Short mmCIF file of C-alpha atoms and ligand atoms in Angstrom, two decimals:
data_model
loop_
_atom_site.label_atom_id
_atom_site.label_comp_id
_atom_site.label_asym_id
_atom_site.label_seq_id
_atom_site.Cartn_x
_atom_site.Cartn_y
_atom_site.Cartn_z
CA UNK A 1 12.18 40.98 31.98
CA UNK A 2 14.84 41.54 29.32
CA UNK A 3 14.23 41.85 25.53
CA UNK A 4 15.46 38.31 24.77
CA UNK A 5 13.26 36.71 27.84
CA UNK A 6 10.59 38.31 26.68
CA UNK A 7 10.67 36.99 22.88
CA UNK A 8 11.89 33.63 24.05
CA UNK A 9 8.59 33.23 26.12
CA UNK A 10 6.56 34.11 22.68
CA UNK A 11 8.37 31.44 20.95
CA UNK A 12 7.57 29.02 23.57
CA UNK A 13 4.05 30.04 23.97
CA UNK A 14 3.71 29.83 19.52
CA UNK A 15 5.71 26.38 19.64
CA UNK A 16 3.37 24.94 22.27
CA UNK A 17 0.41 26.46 20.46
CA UNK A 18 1.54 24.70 17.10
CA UNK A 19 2.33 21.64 19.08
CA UNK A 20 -1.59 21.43 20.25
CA UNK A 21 -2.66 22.18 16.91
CA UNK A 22 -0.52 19.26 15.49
CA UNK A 23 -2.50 17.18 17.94
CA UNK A 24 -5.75 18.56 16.92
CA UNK A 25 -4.71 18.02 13.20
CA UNK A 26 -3.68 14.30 13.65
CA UNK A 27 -6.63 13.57 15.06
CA UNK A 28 -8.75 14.46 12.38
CA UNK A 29 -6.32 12.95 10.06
CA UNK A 30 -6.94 9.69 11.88
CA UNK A 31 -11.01 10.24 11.53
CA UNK A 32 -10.58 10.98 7.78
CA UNK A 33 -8.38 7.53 7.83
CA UNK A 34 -11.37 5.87 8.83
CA UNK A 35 -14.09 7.13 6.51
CA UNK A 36 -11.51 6.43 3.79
CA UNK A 37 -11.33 2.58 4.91
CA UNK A 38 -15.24 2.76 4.95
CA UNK A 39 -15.68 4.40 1.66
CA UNK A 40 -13.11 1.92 0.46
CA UNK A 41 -10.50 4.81 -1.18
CA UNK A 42 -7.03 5.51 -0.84
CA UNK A 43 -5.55 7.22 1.07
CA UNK A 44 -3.33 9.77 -0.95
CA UNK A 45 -5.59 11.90 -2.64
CA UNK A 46 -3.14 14.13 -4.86
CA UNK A 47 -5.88 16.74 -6.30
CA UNK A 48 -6.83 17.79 -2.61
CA UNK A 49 -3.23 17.95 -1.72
CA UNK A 50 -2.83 19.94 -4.94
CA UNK A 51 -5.41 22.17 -3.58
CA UNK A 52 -4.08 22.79 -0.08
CA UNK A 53 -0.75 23.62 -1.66
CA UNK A 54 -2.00 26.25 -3.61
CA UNK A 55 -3.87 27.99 -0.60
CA UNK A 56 -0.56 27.27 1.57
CA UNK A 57 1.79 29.15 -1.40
CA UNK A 58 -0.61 31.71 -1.82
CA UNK A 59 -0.91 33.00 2.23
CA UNK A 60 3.10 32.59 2.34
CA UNK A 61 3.33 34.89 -0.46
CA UNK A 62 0.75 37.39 1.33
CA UNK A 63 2.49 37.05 4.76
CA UNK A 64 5.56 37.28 2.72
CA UNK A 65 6.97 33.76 4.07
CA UNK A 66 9.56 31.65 2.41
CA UNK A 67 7.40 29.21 -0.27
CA UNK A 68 10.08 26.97 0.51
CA UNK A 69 9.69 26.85 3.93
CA UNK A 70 5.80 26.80 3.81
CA UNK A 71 5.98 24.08 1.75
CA UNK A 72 8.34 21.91 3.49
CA UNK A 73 5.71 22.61 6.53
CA UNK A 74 3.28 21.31 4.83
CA UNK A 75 5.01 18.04 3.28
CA UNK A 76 5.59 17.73 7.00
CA UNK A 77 2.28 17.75 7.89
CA UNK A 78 0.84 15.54 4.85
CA UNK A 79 3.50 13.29 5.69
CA UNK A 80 2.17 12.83 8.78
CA UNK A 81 -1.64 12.10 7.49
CA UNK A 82 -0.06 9.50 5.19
CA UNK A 83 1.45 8.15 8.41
CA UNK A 84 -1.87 7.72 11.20
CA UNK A 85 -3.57 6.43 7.86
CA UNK A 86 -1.40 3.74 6.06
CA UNK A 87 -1.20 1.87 9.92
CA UNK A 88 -2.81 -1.28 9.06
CA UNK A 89 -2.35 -1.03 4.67
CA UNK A 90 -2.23 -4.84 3.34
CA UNK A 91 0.09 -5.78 0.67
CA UNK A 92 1.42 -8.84 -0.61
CA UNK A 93 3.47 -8.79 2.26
CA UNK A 94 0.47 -9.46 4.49
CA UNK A 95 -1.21 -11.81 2.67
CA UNK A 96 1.79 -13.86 1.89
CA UNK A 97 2.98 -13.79 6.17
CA UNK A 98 -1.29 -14.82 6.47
CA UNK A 99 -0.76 -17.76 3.80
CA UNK A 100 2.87 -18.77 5.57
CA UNK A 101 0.47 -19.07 8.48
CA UNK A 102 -1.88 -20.74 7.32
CA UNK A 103 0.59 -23.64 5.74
CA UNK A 104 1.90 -23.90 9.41
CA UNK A 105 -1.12 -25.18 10.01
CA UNK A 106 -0.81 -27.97 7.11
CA UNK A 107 -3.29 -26.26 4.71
CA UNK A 108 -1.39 -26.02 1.24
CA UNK A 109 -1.50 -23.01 -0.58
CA UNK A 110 -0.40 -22.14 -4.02
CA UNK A 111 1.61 -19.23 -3.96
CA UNK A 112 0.83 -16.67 -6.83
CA UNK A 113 1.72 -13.07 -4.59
CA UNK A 114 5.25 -13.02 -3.79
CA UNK A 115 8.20 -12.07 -6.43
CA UNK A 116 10.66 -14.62 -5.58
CA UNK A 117 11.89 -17.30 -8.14
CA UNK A 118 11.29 -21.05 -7.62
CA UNK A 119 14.63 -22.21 -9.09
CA UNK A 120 17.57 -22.67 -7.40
CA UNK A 121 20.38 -20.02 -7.76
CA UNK A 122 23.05 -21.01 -9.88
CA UNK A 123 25.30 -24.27 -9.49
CA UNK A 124 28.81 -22.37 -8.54
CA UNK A 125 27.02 -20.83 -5.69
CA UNK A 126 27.51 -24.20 -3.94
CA UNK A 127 30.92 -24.71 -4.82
CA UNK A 128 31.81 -20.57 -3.67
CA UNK A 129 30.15 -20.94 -0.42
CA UNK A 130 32.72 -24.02 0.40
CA UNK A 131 35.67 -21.81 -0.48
CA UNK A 132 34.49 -19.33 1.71
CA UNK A 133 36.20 -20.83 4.16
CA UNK A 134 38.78 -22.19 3.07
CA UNK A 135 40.14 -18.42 1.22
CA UNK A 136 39.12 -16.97 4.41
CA UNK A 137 36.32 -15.01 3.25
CA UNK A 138 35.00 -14.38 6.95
CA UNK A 139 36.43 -10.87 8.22
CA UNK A 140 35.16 -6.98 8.83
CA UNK A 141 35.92 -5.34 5.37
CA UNK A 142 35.38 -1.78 3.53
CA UNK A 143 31.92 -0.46 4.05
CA UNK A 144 31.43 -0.20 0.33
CA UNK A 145 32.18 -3.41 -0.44
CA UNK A 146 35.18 -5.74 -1.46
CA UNK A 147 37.04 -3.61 -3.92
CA UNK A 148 37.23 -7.35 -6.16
CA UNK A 149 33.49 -7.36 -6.56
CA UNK A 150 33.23 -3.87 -6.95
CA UNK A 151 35.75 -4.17 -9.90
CA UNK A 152 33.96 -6.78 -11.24
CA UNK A 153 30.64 -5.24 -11.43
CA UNK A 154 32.17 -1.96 -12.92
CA UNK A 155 33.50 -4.10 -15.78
CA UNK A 156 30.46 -6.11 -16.77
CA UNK A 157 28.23 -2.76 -16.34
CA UNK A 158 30.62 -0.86 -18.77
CA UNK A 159 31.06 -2.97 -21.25
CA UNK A 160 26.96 -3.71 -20.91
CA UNK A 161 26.05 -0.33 -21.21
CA UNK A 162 29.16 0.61 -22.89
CA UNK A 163 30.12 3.81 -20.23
CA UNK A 164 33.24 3.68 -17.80
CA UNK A 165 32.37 2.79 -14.60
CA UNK A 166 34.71 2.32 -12.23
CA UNK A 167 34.54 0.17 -8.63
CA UNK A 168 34.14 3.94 -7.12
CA UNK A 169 30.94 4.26 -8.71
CA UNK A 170 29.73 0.56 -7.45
CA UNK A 171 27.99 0.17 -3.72
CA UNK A 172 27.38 -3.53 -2.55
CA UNK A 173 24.41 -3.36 -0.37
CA UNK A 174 22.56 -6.24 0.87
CA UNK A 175 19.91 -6.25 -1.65
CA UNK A 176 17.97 -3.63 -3.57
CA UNK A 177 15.96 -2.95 -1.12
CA UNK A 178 18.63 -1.61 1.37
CA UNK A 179 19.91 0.71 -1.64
CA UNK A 180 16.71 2.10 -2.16
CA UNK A 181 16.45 3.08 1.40
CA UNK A 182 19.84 4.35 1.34
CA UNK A 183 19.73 6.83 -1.58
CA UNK A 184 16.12 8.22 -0.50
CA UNK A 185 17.47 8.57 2.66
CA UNK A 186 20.81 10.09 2.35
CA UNK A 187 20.21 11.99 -0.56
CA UNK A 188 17.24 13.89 0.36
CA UNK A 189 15.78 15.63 3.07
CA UNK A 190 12.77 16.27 5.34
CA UNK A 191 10.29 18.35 3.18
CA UNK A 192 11.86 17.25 -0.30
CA UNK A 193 9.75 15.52 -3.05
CA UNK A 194 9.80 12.02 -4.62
CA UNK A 195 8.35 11.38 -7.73
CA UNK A 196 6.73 7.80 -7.81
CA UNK A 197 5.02 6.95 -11.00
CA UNK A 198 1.78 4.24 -9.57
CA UNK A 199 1.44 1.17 -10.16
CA UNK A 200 4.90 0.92 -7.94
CA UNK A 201 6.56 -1.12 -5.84
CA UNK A 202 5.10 0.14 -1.97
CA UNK A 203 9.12 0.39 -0.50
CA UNK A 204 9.73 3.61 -2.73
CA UNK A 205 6.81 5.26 -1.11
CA UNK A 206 7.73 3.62 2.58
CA UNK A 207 10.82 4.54 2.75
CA UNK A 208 10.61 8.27 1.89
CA UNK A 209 7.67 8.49 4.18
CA UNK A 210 10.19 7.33 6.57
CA UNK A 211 12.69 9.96 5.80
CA UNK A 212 10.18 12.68 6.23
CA UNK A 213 10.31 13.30 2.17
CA UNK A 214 6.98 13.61 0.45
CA UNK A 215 5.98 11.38 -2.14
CA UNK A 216 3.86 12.99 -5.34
CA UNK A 217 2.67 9.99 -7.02
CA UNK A 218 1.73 9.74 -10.72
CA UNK A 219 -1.01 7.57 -11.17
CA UNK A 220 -0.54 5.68 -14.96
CA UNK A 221 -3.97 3.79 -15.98
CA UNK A 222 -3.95 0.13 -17.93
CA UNK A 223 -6.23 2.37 -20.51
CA UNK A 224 -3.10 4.57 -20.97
CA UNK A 225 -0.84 1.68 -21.49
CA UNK A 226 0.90 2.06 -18.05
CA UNK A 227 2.41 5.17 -19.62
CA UNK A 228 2.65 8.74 -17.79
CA UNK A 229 2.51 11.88 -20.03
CA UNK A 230 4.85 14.04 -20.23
CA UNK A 231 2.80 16.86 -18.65
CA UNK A 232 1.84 14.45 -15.81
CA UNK A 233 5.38 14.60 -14.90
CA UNK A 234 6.25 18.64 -15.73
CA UNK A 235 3.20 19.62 -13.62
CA UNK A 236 3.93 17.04 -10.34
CA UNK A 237 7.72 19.32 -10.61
CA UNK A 238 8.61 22.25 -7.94
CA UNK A 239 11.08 23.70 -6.37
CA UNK A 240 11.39 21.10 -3.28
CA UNK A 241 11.06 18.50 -6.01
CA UNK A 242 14.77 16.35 -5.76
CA UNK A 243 14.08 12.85 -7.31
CA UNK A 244 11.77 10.84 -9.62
CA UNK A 245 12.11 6.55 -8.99
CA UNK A 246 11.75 4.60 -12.07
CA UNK A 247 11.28 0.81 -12.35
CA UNK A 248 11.27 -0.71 -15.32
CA UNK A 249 10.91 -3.37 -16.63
CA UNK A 250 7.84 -2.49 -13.80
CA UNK A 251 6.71 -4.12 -10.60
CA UNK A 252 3.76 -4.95 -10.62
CA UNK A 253 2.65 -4.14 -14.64
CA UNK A 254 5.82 -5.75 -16.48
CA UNK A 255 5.69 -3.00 -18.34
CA UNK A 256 9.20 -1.51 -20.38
CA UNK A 257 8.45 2.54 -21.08
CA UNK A 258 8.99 3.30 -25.16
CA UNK A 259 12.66 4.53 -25.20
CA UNK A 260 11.48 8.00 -26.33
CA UNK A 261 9.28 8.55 -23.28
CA UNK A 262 11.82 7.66 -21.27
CA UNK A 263 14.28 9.49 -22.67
CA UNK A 264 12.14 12.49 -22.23
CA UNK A 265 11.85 11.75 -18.79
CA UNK A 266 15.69 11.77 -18.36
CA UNK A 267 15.95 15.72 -20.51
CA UNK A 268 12.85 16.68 -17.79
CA UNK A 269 14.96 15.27 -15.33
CA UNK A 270 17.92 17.11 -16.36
CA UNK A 271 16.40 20.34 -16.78
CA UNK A 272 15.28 20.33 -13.27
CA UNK A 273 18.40 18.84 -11.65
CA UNK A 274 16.26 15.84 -10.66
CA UNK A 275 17.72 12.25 -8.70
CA UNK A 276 17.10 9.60 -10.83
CA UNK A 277 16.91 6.50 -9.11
CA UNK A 278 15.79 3.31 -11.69
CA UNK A 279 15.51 0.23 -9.58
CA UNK A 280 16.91 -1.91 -12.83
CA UNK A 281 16.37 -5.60 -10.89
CA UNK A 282 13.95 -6.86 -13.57
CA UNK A 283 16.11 -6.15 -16.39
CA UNK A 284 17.64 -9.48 -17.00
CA UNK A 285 14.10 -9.85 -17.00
CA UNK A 286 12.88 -8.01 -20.57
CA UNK A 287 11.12 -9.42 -23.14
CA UNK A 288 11.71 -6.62 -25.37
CA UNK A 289 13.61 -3.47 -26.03
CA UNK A 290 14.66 -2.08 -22.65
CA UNK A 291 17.24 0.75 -21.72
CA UNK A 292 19.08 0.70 -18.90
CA UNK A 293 19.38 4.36 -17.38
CA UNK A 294 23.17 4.16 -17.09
CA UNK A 295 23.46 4.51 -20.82
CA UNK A 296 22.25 8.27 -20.40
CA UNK A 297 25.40 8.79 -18.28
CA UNK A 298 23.49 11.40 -15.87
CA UNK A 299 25.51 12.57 -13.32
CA UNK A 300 22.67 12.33 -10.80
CA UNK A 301 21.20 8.79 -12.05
CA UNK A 302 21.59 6.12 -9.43
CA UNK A 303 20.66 2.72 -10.58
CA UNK A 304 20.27 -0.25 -8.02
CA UNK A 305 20.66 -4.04 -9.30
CA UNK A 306 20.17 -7.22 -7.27
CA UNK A 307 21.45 -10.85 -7.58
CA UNK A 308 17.65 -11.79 -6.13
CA UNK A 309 15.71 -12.18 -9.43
CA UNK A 310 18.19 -12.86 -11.85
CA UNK A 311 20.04 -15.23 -10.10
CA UNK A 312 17.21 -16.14 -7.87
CA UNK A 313 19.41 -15.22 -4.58
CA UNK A 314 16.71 -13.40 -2.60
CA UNK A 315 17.82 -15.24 0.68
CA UNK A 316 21.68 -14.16 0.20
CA UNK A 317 20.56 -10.27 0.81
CA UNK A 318 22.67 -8.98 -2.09
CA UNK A 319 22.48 -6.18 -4.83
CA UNK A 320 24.72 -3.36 -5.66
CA UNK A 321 24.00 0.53 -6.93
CA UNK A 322 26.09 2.52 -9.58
CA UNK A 323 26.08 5.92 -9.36
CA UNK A 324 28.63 8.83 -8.87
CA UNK A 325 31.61 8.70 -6.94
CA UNK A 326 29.99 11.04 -4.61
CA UNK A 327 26.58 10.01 -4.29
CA UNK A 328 28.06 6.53 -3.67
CA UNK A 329 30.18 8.33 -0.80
CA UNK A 330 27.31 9.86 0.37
CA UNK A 331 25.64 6.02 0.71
CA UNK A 332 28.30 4.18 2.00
CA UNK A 333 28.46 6.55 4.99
CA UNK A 334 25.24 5.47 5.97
CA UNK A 335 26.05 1.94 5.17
CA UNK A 336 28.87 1.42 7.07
CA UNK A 337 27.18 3.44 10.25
CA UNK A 338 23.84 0.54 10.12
CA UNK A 339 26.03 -2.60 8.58
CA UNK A 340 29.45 -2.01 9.11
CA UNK A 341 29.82 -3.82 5.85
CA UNK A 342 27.94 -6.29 3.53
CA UNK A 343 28.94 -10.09 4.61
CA UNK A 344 31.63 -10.90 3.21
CA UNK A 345 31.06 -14.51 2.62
CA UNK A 346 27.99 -13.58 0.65
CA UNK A 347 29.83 -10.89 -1.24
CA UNK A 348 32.29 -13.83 -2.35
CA UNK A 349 29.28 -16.24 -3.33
CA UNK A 350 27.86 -13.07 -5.44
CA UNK A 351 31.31 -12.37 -7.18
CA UNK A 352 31.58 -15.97 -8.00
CA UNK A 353 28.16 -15.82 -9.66
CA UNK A 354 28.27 -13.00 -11.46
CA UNK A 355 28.86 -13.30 -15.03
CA UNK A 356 26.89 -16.62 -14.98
CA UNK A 357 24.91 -17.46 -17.68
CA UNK A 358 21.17 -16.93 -16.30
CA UNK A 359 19.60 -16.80 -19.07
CA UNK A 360 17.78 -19.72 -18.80
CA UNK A 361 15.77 -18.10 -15.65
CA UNK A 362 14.01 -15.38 -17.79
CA UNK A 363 13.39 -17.86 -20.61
CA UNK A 364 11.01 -20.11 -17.75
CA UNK A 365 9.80 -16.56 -16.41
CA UNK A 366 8.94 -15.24 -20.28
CA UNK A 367 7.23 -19.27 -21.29
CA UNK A 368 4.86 -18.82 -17.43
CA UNK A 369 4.01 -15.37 -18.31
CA UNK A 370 2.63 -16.26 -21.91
CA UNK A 371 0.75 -18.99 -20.18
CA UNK A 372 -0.27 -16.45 -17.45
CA UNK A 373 -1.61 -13.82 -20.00
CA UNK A 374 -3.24 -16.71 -22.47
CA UNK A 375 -5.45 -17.82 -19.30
CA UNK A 376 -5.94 -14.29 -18.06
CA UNK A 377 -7.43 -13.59 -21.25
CA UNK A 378 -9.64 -16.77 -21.34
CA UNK A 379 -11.14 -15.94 -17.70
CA UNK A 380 -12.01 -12.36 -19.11
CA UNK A 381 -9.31 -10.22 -16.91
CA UNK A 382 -7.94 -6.65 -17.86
CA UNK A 383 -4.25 -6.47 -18.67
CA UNK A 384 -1.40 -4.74 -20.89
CA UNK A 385 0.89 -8.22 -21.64
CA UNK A 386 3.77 -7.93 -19.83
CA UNK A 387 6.70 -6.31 -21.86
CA UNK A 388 9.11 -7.77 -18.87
CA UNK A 389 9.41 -8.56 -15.19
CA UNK A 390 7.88 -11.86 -14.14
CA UNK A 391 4.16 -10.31 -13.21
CA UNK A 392 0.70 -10.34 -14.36
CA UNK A 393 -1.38 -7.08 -13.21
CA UNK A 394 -4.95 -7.35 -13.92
CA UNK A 395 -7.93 -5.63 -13.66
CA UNK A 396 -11.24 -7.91 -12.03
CA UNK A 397 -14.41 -6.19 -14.06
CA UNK A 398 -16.77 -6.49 -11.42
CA UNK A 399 -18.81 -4.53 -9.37
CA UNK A 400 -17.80 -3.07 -6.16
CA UNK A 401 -14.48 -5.40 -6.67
CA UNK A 402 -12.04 -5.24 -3.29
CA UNK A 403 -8.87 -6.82 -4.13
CA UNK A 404 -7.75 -6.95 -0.64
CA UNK A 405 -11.04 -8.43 0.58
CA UNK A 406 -10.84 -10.86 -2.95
CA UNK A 407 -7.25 -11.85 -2.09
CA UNK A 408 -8.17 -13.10 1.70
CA UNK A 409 -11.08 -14.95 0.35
CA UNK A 410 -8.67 -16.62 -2.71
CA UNK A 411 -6.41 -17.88 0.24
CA UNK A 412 -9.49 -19.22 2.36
CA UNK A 413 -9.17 -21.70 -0.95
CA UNK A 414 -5.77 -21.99 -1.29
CA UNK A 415 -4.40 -19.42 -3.80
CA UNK A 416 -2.60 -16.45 -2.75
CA UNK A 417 -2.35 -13.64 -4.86
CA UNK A 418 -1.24 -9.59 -4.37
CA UNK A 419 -3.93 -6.84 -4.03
CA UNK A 420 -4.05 -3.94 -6.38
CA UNK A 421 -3.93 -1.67 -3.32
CA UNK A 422 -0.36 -2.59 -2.35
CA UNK A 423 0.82 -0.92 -5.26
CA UNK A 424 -1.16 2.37 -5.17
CA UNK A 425 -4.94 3.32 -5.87
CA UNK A 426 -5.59 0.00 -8.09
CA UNK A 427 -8.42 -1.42 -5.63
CA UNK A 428 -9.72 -3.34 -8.56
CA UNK A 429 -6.92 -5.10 -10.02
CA UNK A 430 -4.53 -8.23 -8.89
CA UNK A 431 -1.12 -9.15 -9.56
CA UNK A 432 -0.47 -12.88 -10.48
CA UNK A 433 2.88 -13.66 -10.21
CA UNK A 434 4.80 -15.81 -12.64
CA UNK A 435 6.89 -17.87 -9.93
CA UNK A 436 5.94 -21.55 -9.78
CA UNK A 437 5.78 -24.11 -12.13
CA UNK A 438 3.36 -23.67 -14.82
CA UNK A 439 1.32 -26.70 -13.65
CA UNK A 440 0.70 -25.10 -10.26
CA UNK A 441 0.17 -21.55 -11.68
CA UNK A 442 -2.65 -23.18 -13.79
CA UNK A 443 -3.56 -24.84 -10.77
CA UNK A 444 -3.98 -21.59 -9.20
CA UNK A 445 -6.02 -19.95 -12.00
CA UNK A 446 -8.44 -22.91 -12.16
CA UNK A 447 -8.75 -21.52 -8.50
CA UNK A 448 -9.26 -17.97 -9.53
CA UNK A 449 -12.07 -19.67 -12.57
CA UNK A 450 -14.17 -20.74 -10.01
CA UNK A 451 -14.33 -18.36 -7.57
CA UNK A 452 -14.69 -15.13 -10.32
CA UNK A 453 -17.46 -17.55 -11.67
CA UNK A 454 -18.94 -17.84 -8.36
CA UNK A 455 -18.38 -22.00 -7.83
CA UNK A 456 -16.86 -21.53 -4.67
N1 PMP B 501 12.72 -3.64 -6.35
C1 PMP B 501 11.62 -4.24 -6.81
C2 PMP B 501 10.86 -3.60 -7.92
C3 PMP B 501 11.20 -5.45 -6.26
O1 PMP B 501 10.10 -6.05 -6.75
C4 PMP B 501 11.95 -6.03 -5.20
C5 PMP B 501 11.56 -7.31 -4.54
N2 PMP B 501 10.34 -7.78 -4.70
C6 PMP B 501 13.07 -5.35 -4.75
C7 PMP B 501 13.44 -4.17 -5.34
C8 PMP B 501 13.90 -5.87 -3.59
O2 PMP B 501 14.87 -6.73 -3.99
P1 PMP B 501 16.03 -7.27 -3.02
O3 PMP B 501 15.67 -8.69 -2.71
O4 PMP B 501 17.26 -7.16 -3.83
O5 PMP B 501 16.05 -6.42 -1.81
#
């Protein structure tokens, strides 16, 4: 046998060796998944991950392997017991598709867990979707977006934030959602680090498990104000570490950071040549001082909006990202390879929208989420009062409280509402959200009354 036969047949014998340990290794992941869903905690546990890291780095530096490389092993392999354990995790996604069910069936349910606004979007939408036609708004066009709504995005964002955007820094996308997914996934790579600061929004955390990118999470506690330290934040940072998310006004804790934390956030980020991607779509949604992250004018800061709560458009599909000429590039490439390009008719119907007044739309949002708070307070609930966004996230003092298993039996009596556990390790808390009429909300919380006080 020759030299090179002879080491390829020890590479195949290690790679199938690693291959059955993998298998060995899910499996016990899967076990652990189980005792967790017993025991009732999450699944992430960031100190014993902590731990196994350090024992990883420390053998790579005695075997004299790349940290780098061990590491990215490793956020492989975590990845992967995220994966076999998050199968069957219930958000507000579940139990909203369990309470669309359930009206199927005729029951009527008061719906207090999804995000989208009641009103209707505003009046020239209805006018721009009949010229659609007529200006011939119905062809293939540039994978970034029309260059005309691009413009006019760069314009109102500059003079906004005061900076000089131009339409090569804008991305239409077809929603925030679909931005998100496309910087995590174009801008990182398998084995890199995301920094997600909990309570969050699950897609952050979804769609860099999806990418193969690891997600360090920073939990923030309602006794802390919602706010991480600084030293949180410096000590989740290492090499493989590429971006940190932040969403503020937040989803699900309305919370706005002070400006000086956040600005220290943006110097950390600096120093460490960090990503930073704010998801801004709440903004139009602030009931107090809020900045946006494109007044920092960071090179690497990618910002996504979305016409979905502002102008309450979720069923159009339409946001847009700022960012570098580069990084936007580097998105559009993987836009126009899954979309070909946003719809253009919708693009048209967004453009025409776009410097509406929708003021009015936070104004109903910020009058709800007084009421909200006011009879959250009265029924004894744990919250910080929203600062912005349109949400409620409170804590149910109780012992041994579930929310998921609270939330299915709320909708056995008509309310739905959002478990704590969509949104990170926040098993005993709820999110009410602001988005019906106030007479149904307070419909809903009578609801809520009886059940905490065990009536029904
Ligand atoms: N970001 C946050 C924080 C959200 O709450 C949502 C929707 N609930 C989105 C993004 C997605 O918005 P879009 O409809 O634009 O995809």
């Amino acid at each position: 046998m020759t030299d090179i036969d002879n080491l390829r047949n020890q590479m195949e014998e290690i790679t199938l060796e690693m291959i059955g340990l993998l298998k060995k290794r899910t499996e016990i992941a899967k076990e652990i998944g189980q005792v967790k869903k017993s025991l009732g905690i999450s699944v992430t546990d960031e100190s014993r991950e902590g731990d196994l890291r350090k024992k990883v780095l420390s053998l790579s530096k005695e075997l004299q392997l790349d940290e780098k490389l061990a590491s990215k092993y490793l956020n492989f392999l975590l990845n992967e017991s995220v994966r076999v354990q998050s199968s069957d995790k219930q958000t507000h996604l579940s139990i909203f598709l369990k309470a669309k069910e359930m009206e199927e069936k005729g029951e009527k349910i008061i719906h207090m867990e999804v995000g989208e606004p009641d009103f209707m979007p505003p009046k020239i939408v209805k006018n721009a979707l009949e010229e659609v036609y007529d200006k011939g708004f119905v062809k293939y066009g540039q994978a970034q977006g029309m260059p005309e709504f691009r413009k006019e995005i760069a314009q109102k964002n500059s003079k906004e934030f005061n900076q000089s955007i131009t339409l090569e820094n804008v991305l239409v996308s077809p929603g925030a959602r679909f931005s998100i997914f496309l910087a995590i996934s174009t801008l990182l790579n398998p084995g890199d680090e995301l920094i997600v600061l909990e309570p969050a929004w699950p897609a952050y955390k979804d769609c860099a498990l999806n990418a193969g990118v690891k997600v360090r999470t920073i939990k923030t506690t309602l006794e802390s104000n919602w706010e991480p330290s600084i030293k949180q934040i410096e000590d989740a940072i290492n090499s493989n570490t590429k971006m940190i998310v932040l969403n503020y006004p937040n989803n699900p804790t309305g919370k706005i950071l002070p400006i000086k934390i956040q600005d220290q956030i943006i110097q950390i980020a600096k120093k460490n040549n960090l990503y930073v991607l704010s998801d801004e779509i709440y903004s139009e949604y602030s009931y107090k001082e809020w900045k946006s992250v494109l007044e920092y004018n960071y090179e690497k800061s990618i910002v996504t909006q979305s016409f979905s709560k502002s102008h309450a458009m979720t069923g159009f599909r339409i946001g847009y990202t700022i960012a570098s000429k580069e990084i936007i590039e580097q998105m559009s490439r993987l836009q126009a390879l899954s979309l070909t390009n946003v719809s253009e008719p919708m693009q048209y119907v967004a453009l025409r929208s776009l410097n509406e007044d929708t003021s009015k739309n936070s104004r109903i949002i910020k009058s709800r989420i007084m009421a909200l708070s006011k009879k959250s307070k009265e029924l004894g609930l744990e919250f910080v009062e929203p600062d912005g966004a349109m949400y409620v996230f409170a804590r149910v003092k109780k012992d041994g409280f579930d929310g998921i298993k609270f939330a299915n039996e709320l909708l056995e009596l008509g309310l739905a509402v959002a478990p704590g556990q969509g949104f990170g390790d926040y098993k005993d808390f709820i999110r009410l959200s602001a988005c019906r009429d106030e007479k149904t909300l307070m419909e809903g919380m009578d609801i809520l009354d009886h059940r905490l006080r065990g009536k029904i």
